[in-house]
PDB file of C-alpha atoms in Angstrom:
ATOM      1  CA  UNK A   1    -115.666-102.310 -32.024  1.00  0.00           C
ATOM      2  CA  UNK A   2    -113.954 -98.992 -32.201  1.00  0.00           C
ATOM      3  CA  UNK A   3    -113.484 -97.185 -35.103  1.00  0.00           C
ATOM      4  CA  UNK A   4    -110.177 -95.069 -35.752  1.00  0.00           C
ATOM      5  CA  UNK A   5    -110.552 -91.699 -35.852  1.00  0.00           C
ATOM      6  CA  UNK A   6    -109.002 -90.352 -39.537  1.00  0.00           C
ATOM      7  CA  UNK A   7    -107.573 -87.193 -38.933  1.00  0.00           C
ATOM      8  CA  UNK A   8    -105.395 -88.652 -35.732  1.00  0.00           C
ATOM      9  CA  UNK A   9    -103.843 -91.477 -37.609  1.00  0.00           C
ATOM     10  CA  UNK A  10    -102.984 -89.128 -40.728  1.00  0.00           C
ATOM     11  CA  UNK A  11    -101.657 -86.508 -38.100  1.00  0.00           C
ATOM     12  CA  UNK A  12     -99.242 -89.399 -36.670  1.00  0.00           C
ATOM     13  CA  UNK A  13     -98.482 -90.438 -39.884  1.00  0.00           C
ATOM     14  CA  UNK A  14     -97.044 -86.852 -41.188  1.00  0.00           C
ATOM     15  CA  UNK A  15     -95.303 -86.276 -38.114  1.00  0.00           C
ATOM     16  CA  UNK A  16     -93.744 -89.952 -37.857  1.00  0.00           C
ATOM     17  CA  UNK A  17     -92.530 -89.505 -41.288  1.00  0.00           C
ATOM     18  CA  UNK A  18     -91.625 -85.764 -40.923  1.00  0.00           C
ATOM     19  CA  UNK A  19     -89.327 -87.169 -38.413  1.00  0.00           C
ATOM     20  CA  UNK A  20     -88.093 -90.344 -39.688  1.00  0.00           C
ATOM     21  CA  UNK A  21     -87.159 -88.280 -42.888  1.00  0.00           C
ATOM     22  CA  UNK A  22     -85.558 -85.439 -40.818  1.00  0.00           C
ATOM     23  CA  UNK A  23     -83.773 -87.154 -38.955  1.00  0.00           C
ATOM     24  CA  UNK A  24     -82.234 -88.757 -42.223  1.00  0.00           C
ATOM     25  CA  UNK A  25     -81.695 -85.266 -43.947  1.00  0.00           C
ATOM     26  CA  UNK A  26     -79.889 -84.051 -41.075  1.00  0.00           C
ATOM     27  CA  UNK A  27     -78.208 -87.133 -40.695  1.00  0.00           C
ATOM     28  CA  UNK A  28     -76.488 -86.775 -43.824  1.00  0.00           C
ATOM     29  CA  UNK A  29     -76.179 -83.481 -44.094  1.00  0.00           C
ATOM     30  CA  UNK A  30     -74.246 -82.924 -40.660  1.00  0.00           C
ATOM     31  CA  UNK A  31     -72.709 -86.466 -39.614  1.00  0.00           C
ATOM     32  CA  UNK A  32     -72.015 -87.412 -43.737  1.00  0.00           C
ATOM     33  CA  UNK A  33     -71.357 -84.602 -46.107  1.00  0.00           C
ATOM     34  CA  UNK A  34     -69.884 -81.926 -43.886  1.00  0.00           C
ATOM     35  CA  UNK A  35     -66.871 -83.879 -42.836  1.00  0.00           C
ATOM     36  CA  UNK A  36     -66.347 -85.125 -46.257  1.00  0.00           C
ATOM     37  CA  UNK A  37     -66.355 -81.460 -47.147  1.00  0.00           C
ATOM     38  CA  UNK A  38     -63.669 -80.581 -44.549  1.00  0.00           C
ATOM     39  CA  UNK A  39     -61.871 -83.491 -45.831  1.00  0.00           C
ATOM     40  CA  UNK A  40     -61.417 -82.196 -49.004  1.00  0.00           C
ATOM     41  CA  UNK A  41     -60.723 -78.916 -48.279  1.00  0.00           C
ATOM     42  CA  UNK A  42     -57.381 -80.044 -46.785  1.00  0.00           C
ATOM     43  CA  UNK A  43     -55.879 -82.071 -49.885  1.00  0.00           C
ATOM     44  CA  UNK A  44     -53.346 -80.433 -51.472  1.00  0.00           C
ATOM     45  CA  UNK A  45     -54.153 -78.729 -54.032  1.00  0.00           C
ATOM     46  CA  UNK A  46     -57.741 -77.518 -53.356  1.00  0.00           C
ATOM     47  CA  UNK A  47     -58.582 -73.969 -52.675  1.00  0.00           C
ATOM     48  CA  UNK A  48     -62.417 -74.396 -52.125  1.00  0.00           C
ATOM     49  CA  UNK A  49     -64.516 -77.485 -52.054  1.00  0.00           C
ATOM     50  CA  UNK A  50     -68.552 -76.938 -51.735  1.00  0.00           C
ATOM     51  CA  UNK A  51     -70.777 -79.246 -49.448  1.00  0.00           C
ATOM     52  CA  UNK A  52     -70.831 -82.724 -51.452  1.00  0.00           C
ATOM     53  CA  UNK A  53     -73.992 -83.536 -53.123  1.00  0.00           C
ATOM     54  CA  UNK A  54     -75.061 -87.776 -52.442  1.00  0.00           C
ATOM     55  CA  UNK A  55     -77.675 -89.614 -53.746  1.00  0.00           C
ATOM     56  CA  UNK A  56     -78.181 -93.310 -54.259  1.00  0.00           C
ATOM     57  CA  UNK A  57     -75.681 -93.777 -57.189  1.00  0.00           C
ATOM     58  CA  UNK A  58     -73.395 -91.004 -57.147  1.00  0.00           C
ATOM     59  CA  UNK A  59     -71.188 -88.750 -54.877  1.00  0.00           C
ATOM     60  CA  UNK A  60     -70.428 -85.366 -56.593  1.00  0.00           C
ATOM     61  CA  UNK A  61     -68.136 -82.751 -55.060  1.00  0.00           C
ATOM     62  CA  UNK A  62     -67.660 -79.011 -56.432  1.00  0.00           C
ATOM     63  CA  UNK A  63     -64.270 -77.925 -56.096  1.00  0.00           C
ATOM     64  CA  UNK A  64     -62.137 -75.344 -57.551  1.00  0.00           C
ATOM     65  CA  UNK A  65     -58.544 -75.535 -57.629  1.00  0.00           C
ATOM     66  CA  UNK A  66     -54.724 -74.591 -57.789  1.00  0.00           C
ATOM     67  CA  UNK A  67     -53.026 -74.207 -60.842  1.00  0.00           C
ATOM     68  CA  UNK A  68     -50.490 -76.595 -59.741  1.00  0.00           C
ATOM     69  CA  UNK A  69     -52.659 -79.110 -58.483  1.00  0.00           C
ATOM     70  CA  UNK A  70     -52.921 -82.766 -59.761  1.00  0.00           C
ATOM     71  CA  UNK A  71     -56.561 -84.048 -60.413  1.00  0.00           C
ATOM     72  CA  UNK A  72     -55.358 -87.398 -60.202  1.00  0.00           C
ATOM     73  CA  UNK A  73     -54.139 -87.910 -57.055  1.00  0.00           C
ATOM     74  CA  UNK A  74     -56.960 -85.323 -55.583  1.00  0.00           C
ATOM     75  CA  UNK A  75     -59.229 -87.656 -56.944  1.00  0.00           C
ATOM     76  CA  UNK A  76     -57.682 -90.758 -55.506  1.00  0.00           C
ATOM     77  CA  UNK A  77     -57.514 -88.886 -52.188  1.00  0.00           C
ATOM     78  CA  UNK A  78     -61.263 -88.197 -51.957  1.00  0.00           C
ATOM     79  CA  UNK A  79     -61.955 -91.524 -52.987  1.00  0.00           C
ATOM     80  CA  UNK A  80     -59.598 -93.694 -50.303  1.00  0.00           C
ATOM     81  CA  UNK A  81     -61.088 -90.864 -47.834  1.00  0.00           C
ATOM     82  CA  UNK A  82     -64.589 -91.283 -48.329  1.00  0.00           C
ATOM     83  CA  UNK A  83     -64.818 -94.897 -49.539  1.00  0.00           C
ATOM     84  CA  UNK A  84     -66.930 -95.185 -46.307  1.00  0.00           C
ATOM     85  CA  UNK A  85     -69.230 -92.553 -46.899  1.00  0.00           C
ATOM     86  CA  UNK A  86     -69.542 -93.407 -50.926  1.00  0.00           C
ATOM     87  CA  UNK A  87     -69.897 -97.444 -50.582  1.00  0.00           C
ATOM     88  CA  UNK A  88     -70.746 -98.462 -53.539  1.00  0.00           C
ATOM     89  CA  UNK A  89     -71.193 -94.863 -55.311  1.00  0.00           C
ATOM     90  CA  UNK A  90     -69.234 -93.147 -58.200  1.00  0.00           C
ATOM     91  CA  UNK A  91     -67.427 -90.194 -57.306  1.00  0.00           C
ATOM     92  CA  UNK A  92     -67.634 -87.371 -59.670  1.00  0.00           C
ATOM     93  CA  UNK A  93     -65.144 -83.954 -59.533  1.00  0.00           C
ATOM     94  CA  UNK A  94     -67.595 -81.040 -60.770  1.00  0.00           C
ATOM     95  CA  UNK A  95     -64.113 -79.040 -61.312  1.00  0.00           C
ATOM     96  CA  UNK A  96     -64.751 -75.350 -61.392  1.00  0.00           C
ATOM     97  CA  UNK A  97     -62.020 -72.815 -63.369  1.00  0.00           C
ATOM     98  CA  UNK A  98     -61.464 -70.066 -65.555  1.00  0.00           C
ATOM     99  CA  UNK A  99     -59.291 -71.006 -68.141  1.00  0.00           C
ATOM    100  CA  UNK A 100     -57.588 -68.936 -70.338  1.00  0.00           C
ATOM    101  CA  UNK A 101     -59.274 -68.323 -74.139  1.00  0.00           C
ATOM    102  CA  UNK A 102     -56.630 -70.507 -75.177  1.00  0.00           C
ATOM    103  CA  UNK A 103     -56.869 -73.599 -73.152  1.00  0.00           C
ATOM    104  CA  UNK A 104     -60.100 -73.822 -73.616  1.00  0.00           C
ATOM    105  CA  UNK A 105     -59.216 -73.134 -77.879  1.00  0.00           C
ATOM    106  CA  UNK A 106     -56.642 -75.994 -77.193  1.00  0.00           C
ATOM    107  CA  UNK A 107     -59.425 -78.335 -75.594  1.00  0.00           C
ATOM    108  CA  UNK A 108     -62.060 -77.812 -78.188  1.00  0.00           C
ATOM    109  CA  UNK A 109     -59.044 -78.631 -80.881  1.00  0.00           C
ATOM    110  CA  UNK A 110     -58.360 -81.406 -79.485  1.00  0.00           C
ATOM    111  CA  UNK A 111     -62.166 -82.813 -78.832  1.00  0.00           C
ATOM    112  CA  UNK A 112     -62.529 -84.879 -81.855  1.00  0.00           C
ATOM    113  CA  UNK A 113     -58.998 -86.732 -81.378  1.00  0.00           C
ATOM    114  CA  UNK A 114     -59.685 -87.137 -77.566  1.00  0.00           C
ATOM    115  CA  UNK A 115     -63.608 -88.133 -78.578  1.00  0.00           C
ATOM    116  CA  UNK A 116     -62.096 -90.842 -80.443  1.00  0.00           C
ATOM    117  CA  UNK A 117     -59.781 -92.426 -78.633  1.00  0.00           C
ATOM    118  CA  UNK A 118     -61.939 -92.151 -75.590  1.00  0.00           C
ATOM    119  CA  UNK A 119     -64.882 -93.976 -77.664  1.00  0.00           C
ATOM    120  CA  UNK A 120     -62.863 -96.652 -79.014  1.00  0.00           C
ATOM    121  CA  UNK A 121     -60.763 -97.352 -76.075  1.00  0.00           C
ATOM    122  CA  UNK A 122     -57.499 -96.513 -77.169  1.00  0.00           C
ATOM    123  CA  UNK A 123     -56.510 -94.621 -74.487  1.00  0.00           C
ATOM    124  CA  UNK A 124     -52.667 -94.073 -75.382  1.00  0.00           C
ATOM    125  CA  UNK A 125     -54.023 -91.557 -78.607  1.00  0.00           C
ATOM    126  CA  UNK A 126     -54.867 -89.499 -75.796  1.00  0.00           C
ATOM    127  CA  UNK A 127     -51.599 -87.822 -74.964  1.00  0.00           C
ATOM    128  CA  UNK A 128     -50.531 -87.625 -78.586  1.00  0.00           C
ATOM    129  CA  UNK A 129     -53.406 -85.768 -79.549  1.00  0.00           C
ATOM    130  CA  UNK A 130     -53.356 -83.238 -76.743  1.00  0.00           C
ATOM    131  CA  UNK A 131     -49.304 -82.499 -77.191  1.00  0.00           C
ATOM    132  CA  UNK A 132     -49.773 -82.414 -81.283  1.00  0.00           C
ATOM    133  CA  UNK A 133     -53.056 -79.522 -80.085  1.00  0.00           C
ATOM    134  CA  UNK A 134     -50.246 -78.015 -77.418  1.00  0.00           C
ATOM    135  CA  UNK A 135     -47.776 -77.116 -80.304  1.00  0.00           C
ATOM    136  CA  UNK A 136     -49.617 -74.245 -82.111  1.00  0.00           C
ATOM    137  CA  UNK A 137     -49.838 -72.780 -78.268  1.00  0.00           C
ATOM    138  CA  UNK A 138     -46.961 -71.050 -76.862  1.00  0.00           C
ATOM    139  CA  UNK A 139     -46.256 -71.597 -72.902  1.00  0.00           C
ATOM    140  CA  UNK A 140     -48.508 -74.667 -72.992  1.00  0.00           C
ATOM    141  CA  UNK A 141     -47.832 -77.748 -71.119  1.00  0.00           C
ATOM    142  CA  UNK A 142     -50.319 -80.868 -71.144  1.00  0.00           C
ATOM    143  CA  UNK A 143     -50.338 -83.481 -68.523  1.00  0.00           C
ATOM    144  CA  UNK A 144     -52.498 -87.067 -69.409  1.00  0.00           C
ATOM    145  CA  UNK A 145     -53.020 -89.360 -66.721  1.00  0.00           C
ATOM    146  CA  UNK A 146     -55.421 -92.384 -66.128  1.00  0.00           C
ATOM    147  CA  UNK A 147     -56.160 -94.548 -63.719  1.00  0.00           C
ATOM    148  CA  UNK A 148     -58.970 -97.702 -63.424  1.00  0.00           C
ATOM    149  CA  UNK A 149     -62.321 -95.161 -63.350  1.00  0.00           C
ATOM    150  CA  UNK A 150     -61.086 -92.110 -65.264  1.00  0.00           C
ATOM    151  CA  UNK A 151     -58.571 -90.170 -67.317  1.00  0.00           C
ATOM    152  CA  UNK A 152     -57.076 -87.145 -66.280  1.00  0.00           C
ATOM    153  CA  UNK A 153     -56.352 -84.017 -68.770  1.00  0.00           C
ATOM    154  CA  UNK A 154     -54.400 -80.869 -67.248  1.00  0.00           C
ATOM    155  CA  UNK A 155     -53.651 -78.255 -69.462  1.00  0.00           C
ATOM    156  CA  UNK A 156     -51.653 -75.479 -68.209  1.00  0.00           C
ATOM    157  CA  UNK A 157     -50.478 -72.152 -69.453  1.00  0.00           C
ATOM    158  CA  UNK A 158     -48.426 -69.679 -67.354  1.00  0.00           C
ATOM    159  CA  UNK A 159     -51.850 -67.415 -66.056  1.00  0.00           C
ATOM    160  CA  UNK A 160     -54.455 -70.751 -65.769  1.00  0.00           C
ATOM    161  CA  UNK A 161     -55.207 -74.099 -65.914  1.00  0.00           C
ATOM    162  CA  UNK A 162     -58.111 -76.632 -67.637  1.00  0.00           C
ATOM    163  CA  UNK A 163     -58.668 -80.002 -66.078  1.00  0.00           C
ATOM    164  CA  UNK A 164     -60.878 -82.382 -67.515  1.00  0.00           C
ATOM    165  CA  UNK A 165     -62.296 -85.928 -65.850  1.00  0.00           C
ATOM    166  CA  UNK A 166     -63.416 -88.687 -68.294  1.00  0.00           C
ATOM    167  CA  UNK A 167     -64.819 -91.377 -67.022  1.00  0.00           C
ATOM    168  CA  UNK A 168     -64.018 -94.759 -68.227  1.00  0.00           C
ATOM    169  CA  UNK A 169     -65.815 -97.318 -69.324  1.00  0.00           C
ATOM    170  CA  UNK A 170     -65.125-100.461 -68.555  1.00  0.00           C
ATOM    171  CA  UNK A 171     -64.684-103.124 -71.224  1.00  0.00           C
ATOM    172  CA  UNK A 172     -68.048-105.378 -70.416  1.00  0.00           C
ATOM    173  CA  UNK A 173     -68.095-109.110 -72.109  1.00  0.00           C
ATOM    174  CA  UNK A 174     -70.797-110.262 -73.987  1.00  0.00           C
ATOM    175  CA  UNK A 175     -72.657-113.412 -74.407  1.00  0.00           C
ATOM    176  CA  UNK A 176     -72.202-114.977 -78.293  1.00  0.00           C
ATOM    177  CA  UNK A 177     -75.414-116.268 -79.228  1.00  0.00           C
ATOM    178  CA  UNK A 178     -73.860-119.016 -81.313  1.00  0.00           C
ATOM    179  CA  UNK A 179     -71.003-119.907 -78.695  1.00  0.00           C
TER     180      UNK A 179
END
């Protein structure tokens, strides 16, 4: 009986899997992400969008945007777009911006309220506590939007804009032990 040689079978083995793996990467990378990237680049709204980053739970995309854009419906877009690249995954907007010293004073205001509400699911405190944070500004303007999966800040001032993404969490229902 013949005995396999070691160092043959290992080399086979590294180069099947080199390949097999490879082929995946590039896959992904070319056939996957990049048209998802042009995709994005072409919503309203977006002035730059960076090579989406995938792995088996998640989908995040970099992007930096308008002043006047809407997060919301960018968000929606990329999601009805790539619902058959993300499957199952949750999209998250890595938003990049350089808000003014005083949106970002107006967001960190505002934190606890929006904290809060977000925590204990009371979702309409949102806009009240953003506006009643917008009034010590001058030339402010908040926008609160939400949707199934997230909610959707945009605050604006007349050089800038802030845009925030909070997830939601779902409301999950629990077994009673005594039911």
């Amino acid at each position: 009986m013949m005995r396999p040689r070691i160092i043959p079978v290992i080399i086979t083995a590294a180069v099947s899997a080199s390949i097999f793996f490879g082929g995946w990467a590039i896959y992904n990378q070319v056939a996957v992400a990049a048209p998802l990237e042009e995709a994005v680049k072409e919503i309203e709204g977006v002035v730059s969008a960076k090579k989406p980053i995938m792995n088996s739970e998640q989908v995040t995309v970099e992007l930096e945007l308008s002043t006047d854009a809407n997060v919301r419906t960018i968000y929606e877009t990329i999601a009805a777009n790539g619902k058959d690249v993300f499957g199952d995954r949750k999209l998250e907007l890595e938003i990049k911006s350089n808000p003014s010293k005083q949106l970002d004073e107006l967001w960190y205001a505002s934190l606890f309220k929006v904290a809060e509400a977000m925590e204990k699911k009371s979702y309409s405190d949102i806009p009240n506590a953003m506006n009643e944070a917008a009034k010590a500004y001058e030339d402010v303007t908040v926008l609160t939007e939400m949707d199934e999966t997230n909610v959707y800040i945009t605050i604006k001032d007349s050089l800038s804009a802030k845009y925030v993404v909070l997830p939601r969490t779902p409301v999950q229902l629990e077994v009673w032990s005594n039911a």
